[in-house]
JSON list of C-alpha atoms in Angstrom, two decimals:
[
{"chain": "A", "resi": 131, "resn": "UNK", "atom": "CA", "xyz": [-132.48, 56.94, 12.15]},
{"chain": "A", "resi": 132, "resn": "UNK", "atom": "CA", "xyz": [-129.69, 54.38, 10.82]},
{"chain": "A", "resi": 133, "resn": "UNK", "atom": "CA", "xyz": [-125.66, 54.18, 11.72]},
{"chain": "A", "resi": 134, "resn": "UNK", "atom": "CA", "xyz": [-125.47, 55.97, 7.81]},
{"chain": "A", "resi": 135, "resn": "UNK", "atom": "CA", "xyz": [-127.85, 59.25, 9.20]},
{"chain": "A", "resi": 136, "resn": "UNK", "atom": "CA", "xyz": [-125.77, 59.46, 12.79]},
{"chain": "A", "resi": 137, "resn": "UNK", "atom": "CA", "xyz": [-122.18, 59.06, 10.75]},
{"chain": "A", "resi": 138, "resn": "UNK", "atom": "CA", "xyz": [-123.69, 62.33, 8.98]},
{"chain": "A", "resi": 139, "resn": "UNK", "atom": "CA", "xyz": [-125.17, 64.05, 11.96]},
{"chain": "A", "resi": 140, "resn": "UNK", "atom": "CA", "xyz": [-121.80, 63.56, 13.76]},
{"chain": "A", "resi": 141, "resn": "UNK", "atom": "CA", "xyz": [-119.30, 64.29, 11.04]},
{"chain": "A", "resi": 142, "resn": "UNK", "atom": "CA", "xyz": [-121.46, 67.78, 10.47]},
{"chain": "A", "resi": 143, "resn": "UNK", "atom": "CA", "xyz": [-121.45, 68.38, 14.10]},
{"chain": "A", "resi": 144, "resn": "UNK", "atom": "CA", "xyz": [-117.67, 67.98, 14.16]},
{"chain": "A", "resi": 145, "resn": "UNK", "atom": "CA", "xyz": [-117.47, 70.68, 10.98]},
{"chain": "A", "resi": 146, "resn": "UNK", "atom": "CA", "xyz": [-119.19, 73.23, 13.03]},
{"chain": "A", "resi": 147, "resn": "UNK", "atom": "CA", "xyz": [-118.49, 73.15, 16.60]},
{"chain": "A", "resi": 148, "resn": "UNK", "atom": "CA", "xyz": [-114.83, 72.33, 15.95]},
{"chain": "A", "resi": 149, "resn": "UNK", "atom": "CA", "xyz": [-113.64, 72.81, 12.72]},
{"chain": "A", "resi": 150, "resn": "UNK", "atom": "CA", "xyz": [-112.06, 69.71, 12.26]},
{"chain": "A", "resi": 151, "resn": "UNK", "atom": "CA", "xyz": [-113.24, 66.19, 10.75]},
{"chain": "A", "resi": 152, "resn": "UNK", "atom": "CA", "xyz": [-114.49, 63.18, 11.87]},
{"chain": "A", "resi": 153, "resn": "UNK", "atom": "CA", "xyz": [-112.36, 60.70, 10.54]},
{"chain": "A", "resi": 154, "resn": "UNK", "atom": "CA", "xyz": [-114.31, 57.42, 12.29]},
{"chain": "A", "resi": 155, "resn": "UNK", "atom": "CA", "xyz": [-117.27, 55.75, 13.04]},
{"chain": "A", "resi": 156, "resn": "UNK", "atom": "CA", "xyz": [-120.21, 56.60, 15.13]},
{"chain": "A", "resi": 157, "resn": "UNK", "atom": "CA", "xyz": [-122.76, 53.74, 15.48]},
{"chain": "A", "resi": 158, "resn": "UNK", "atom": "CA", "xyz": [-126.00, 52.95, 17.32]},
{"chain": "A", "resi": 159, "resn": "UNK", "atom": "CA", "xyz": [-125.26, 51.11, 20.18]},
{"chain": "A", "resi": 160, "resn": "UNK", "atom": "CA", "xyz": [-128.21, 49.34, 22.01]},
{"chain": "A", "resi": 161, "resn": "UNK", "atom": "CA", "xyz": [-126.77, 47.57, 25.29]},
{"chain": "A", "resi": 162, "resn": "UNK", "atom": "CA", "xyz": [-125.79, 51.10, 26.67]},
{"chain": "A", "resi": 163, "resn": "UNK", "atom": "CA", "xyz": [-128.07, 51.46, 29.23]},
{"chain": "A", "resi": 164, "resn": "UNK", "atom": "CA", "xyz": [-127.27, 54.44, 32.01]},
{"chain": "A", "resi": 165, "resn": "UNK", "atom": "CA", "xyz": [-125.03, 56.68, 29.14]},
{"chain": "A", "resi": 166, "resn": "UNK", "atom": "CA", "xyz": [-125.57, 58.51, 26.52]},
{"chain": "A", "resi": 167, "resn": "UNK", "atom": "CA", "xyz": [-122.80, 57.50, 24.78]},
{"chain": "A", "resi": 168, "resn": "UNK", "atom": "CA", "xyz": [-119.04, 56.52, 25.05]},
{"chain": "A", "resi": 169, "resn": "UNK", "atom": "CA", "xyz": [-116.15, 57.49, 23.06]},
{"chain": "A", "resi": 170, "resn": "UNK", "atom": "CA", "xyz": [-113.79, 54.48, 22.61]},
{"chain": "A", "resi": 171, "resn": "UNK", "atom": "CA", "xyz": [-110.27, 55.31, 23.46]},
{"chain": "A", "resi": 172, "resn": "UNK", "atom": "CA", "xyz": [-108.63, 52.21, 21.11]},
{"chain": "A", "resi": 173, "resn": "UNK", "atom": "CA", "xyz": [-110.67, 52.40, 18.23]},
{"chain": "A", "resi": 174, "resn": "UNK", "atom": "CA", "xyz": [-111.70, 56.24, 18.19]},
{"chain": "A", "resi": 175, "resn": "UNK", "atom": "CA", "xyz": [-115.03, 55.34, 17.95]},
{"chain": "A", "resi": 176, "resn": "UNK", "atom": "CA", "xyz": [-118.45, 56.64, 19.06]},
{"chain": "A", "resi": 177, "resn": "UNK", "atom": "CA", "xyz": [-121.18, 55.14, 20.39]},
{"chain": "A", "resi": 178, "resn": "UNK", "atom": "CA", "xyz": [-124.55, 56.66, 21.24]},
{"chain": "A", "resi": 179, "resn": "UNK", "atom": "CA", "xyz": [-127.56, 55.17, 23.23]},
{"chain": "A", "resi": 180, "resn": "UNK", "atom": "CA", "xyz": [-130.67, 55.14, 21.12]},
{"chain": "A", "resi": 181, "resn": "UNK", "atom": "CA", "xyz": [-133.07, 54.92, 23.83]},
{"chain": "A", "resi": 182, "resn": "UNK", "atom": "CA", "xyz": [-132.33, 58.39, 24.69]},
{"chain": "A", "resi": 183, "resn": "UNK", "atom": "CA", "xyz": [-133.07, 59.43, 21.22]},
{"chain": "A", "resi": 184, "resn": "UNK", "atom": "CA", "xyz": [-136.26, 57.10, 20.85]},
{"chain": "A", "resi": 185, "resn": "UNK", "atom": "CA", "xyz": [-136.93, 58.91, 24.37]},
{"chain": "A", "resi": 186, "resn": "UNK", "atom": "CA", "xyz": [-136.46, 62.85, 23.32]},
{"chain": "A", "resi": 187, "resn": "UNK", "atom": "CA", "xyz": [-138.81, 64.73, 21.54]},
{"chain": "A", "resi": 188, "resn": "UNK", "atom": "CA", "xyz": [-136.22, 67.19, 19.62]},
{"chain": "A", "resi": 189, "resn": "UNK", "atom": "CA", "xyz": [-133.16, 66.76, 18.16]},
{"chain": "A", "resi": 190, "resn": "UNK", "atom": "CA", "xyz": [-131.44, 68.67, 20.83]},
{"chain": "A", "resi": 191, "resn": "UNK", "atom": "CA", "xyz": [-130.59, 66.18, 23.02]},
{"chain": "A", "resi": 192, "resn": "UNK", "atom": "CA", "xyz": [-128.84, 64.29, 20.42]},
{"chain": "A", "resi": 193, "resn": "UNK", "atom": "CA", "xyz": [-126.67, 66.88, 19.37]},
{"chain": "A", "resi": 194, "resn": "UNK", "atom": "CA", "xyz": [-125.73, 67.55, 22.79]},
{"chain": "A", "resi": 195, "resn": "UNK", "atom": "CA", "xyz": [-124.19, 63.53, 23.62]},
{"chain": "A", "resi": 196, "resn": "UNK", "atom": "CA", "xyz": [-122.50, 64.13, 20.26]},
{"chain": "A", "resi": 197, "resn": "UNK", "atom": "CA", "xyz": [-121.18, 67.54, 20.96]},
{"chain": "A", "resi": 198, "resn": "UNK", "atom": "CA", "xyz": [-119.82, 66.04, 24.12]},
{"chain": "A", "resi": 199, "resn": "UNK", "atom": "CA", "xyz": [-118.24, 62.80, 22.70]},
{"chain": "A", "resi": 200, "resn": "UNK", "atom": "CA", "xyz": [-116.60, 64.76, 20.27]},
{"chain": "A", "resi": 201, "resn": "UNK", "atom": "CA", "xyz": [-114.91, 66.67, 23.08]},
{"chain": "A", "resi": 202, "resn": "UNK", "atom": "CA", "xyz": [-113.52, 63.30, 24.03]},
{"chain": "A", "resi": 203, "resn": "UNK", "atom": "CA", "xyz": [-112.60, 62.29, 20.66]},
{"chain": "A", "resi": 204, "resn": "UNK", "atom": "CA", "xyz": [-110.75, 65.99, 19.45]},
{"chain": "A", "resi": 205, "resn": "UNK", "atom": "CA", "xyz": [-108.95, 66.45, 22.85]},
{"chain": "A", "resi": 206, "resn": "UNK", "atom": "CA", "xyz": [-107.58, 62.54, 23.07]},
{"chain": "A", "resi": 207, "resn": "UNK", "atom": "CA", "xyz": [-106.18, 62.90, 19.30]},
{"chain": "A", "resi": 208, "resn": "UNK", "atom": "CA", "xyz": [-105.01, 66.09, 19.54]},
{"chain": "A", "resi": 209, "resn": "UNK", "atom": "CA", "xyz": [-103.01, 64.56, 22.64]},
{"chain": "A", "resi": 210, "resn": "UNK", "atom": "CA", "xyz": [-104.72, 66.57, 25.65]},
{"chain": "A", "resi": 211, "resn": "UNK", "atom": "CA", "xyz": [-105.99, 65.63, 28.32]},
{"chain": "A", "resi": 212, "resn": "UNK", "atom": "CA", "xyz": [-109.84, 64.18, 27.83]},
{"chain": "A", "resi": 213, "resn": "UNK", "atom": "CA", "xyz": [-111.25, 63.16, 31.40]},
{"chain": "A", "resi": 214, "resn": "UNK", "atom": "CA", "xyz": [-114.57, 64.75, 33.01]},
{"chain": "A", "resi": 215, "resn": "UNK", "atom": "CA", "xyz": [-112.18, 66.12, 35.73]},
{"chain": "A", "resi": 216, "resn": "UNK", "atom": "CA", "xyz": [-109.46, 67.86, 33.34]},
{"chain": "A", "resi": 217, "resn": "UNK", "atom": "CA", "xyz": [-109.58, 71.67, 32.76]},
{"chain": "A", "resi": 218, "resn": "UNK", "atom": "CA", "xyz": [-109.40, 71.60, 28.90]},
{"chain": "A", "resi": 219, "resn": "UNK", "atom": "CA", "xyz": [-112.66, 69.41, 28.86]},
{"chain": "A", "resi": 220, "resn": "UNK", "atom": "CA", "xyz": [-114.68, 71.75, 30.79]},
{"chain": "A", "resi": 221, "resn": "UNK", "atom": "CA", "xyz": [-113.46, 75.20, 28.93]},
{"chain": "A", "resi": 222, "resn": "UNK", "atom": "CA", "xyz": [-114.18, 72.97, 26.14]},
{"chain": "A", "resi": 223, "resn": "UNK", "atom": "CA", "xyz": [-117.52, 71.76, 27.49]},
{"chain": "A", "resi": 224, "resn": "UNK", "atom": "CA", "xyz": [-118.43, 75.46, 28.08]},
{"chain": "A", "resi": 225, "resn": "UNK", "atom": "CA", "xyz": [-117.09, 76.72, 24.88]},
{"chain": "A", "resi": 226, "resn": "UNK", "atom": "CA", "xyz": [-119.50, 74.92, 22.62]},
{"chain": "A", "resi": 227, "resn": "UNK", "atom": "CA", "xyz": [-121.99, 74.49, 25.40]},
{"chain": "A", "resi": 228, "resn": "UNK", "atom": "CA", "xyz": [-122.40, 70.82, 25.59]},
{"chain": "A", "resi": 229, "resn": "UNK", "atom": "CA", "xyz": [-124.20, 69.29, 28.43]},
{"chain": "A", "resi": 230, "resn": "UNK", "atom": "CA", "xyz": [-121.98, 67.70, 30.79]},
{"chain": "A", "resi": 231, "resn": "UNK", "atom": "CA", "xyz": [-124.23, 64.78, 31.45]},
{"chain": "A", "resi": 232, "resn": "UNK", "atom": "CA", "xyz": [-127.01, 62.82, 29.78]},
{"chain": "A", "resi": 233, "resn": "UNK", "atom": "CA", "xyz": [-130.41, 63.36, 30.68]},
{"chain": "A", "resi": 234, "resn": "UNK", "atom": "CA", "xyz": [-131.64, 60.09, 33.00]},
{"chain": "A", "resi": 235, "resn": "UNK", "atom": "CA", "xyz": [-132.89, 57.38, 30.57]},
{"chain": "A", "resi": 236, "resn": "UNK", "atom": "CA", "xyz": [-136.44, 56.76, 31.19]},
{"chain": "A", "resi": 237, "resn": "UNK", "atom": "CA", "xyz": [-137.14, 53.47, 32.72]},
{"chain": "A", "resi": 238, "resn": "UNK", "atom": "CA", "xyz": [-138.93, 50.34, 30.77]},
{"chain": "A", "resi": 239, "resn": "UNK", "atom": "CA", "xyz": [-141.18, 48.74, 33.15]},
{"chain": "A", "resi": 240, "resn": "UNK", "atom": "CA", "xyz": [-143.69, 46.20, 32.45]},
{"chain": "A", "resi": 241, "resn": "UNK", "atom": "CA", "xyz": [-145.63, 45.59, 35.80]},
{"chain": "A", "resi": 242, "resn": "UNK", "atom": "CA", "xyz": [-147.02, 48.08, 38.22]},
{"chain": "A", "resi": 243, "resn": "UNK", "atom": "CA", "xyz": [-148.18, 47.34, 41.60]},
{"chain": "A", "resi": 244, "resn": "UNK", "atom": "CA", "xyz": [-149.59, 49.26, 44.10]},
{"chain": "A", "resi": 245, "resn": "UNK", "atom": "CA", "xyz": [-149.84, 48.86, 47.91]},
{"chain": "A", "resi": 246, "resn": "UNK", "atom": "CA", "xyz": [-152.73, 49.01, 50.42]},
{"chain": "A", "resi": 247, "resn": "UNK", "atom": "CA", "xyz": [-150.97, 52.25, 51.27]},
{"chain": "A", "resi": 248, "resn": "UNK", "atom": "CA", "xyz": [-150.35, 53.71, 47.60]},
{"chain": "A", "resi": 249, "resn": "UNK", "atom": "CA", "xyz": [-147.02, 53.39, 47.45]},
{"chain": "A", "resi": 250, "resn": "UNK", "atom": "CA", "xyz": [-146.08, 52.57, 43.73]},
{"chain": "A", "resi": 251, "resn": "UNK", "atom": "CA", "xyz": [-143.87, 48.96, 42.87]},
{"chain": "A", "resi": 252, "resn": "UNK", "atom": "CA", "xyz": [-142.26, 49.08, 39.57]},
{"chain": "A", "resi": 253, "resn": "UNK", "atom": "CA", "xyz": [-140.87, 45.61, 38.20]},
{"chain": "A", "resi": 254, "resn": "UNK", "atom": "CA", "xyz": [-139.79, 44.44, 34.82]},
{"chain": "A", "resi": 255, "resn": "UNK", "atom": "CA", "xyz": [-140.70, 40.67, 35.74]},
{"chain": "A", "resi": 256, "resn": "UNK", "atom": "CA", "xyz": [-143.92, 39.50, 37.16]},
{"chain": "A", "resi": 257, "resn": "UNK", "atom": "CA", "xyz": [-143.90, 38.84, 40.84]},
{"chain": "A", "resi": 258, "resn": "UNK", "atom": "CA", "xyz": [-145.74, 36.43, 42.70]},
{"chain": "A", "resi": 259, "resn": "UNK", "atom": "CA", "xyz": [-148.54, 39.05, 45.11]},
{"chain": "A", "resi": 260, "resn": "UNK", "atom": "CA", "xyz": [-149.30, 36.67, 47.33]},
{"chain": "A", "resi": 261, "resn": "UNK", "atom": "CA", "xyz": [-145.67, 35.84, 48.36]},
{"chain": "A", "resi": 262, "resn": "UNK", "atom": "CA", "xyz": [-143.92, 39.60, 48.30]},
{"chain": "A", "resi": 263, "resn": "UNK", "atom": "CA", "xyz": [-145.12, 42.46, 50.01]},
{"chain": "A", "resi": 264, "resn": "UNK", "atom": "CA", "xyz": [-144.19, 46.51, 49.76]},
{"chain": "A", "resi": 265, "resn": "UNK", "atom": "CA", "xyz": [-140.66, 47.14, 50.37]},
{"chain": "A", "resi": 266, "resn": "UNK", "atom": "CA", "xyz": [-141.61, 50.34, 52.05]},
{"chain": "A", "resi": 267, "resn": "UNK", "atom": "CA", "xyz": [-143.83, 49.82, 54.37]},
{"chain": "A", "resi": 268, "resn": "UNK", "atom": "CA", "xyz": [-144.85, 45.82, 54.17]},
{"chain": "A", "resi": 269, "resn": "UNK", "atom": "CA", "xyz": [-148.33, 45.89, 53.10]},
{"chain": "A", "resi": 270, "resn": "UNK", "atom": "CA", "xyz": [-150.23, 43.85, 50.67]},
{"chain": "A", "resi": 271, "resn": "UNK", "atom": "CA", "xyz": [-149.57, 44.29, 46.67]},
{"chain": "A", "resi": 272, "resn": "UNK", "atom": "CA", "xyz": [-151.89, 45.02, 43.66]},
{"chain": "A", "resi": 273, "resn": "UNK", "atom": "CA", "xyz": [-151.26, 44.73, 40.08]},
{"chain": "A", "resi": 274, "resn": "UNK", "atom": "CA", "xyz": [-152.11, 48.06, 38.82]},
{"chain": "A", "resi": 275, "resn": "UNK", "atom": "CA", "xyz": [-151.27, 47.56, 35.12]},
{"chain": "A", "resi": 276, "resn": "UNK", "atom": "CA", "xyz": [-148.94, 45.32, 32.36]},
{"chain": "A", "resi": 277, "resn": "UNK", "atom": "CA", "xyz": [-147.33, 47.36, 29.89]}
]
């Protein structure tokens, strides 16, 4: 999917859930790492992770980060209050049923180890075995598998 295919997915979305347009830009945005997207108060932008897209099997949850970023975007130019905490943005959040959070981004790992005990080690860089040991319960490591 390109920045051209989201602008469209968004500025649909906008159409139907709210009946008003989407006048900016919505982009790709690849250093987000823990959201699913942001709404940019200064530029009236949108950004949306694509991991969590790359990650989803439907189009669902896609339409659900935009459905919520829009709430951001039609409730800070129409001058209301926009915040997680503020009334209008859950009623809002309910009205068109948009999730209130992202779904957890799955992790990228490249090394598994595994202790004497079977506890599992996750680490994106290579670690020396014979100098670090189990955080949990100090026992020996294994390298399992490299992604």
């Amino acid at each position: 999917m390109t920045n051209e295919d989201l602008q469209a997915i968004v500025e649909a979305t906008s159409l139907k859930y709210f009946e008003r347009p989407f006048v900016h830009h919505a982009i790709f945005n690849k250093r987000l790492r823990t959201t699913g997207g942001r709404y940019l108060l200064q530029t009236h932008d949108i950004e949306i992770n694509p991991h969590l897209i790359e990650a989803a099997d439907d189009d669902t949850v896609l339409i659900g980060i935009i459905k919520h970023e829009l709430i951001h975007y039609h409730l800070h130019t129409q001058g209301l209050p926009h915040q997680h905490r503020d009334r209008e943005f859950r009623n809002e959040l309910k009205r068109i049923d948009a999730p209130r959070f992202a779904p957890s981004v799955p992790e990228r790992y490249k090394w598994h180890y595994q202790c004497e005990n079977g506890h599992d080690v996750y680490r994106m860089r290579r670690i020396d075995i014979r100098k670090y040991v189990c955080g949990r319960c100090g026992s020996k490591l294994k390298l399992i598998s490299k992604k």
